[in-house]
XYZ file of C-alpha atoms in Angstrom:
87
model
C 28.358 -25.286 13.442
C 25.111 -25.666 11.505
C 25.442 -26.654 7.831
C 24.478 -24.026 5.283
C 24.615 -23.382 1.554
C 25.604 -20.201 -0.240
C 23.585 -19.120 -3.261
C 24.378 -16.247 -5.574
C 21.222 -14.264 -6.312
C 20.397 -11.293 -8.535
C 23.273 -12.185 -10.857
C 23.872 -11.010 -14.380
C 23.310 -13.612 -17.154
C 27.049 -14.349 -17.142
C 26.991 -15.063 -13.377
C 28.700 -11.835 -12.410
C 27.617 -9.329 -9.804
C 24.805 -10.436 -7.512
C 24.670 -11.098 -3.797
C 25.430 -14.112 -1.660
C 22.490 -15.599 0.222
C 22.968 -17.977 3.155
C 20.510 -20.900 3.264
C 20.270 -23.076 6.374
C 18.302 -26.092 5.113
C 17.624 -27.464 8.605
C 16.409 -24.239 10.187
C 14.348 -26.207 12.702
C 17.568 -27.050 14.587
C 17.610 -23.387 15.654
C 14.097 -22.795 17.025
C 15.176 -19.738 19.032
C 15.069 -16.496 17.052
C 18.129 -15.091 18.836
C 20.155 -18.195 17.899
C 19.192 -17.672 14.238
C 20.144 -13.997 14.399
C 23.477 -14.866 16.007
C 24.264 -17.408 13.281
C 23.209 -14.990 10.527
C 25.505 -12.316 11.988
C 28.368 -14.825 12.179
C 27.870 -15.857 8.538
C 27.878 -12.203 7.472
C 25.646 -12.413 4.389
C 23.198 -9.642 3.536
C 20.367 -12.182 3.940
C 20.171 -15.620 5.527
C 17.150 -17.932 5.179
C 16.315 -20.642 7.714
C 14.190 -23.296 5.985
C 11.756 -24.965 8.369
C 12.335 -22.523 11.218
C 9.291 -21.395 13.184
C 7.803 -18.082 12.045
C 8.730 -14.973 14.036
C 6.459 -13.977 16.898
C 3.582 -11.808 15.766
C 3.059 -13.480 12.394
C 4.916 -14.885 9.461
C 5.176 -11.772 7.354
C 2.424 -12.879 4.996
C 0.971 -10.554 2.419
C 1.004 -6.858 3.271
C -2.344 -5.078 3.555
C -3.606 -3.219 0.494
C -2.502 0.410 0.162
C -4.849 3.168 1.347
C -7.105 4.835 -1.230
C -5.548 7.721 -3.166
C -5.821 11.214 -1.729
C -8.350 13.607 -3.289
C -6.996 16.151 -5.766
C -5.513 19.261 -4.132
C -7.838 22.207 -3.772
C -11.049 20.219 -4.150
C -11.956 20.389 -0.477
C -11.174 24.075 -0.170
C -13.467 24.994 -3.060
C -16.352 23.084 -1.536
C -15.759 24.773 1.838
C -15.819 28.238 0.223
C -18.962 27.370 -1.744
C -20.718 26.153 1.397
C -19.721 29.363 3.209
C -21.070 31.498 0.388
C -17.742 32.928 -0.891
């Protein structure tokens, strides 16, 4: 079995509530993604982090792209269409 630590995260100031987080400090010992998923399922935490493991295929998650520009106000396009048509 691979060694792991359990951290309590998102706790109240008094230490109550929160969630348990599994941390495998030597994640490089499990280079195969399926092996990491199997261990995470066996541990049963909501989240498990593998420190030093290779990034998943297709990228490392990184920063998400910026959001699209806001939509125009409703009705603006319709008024221009009617004006262009001569209504």
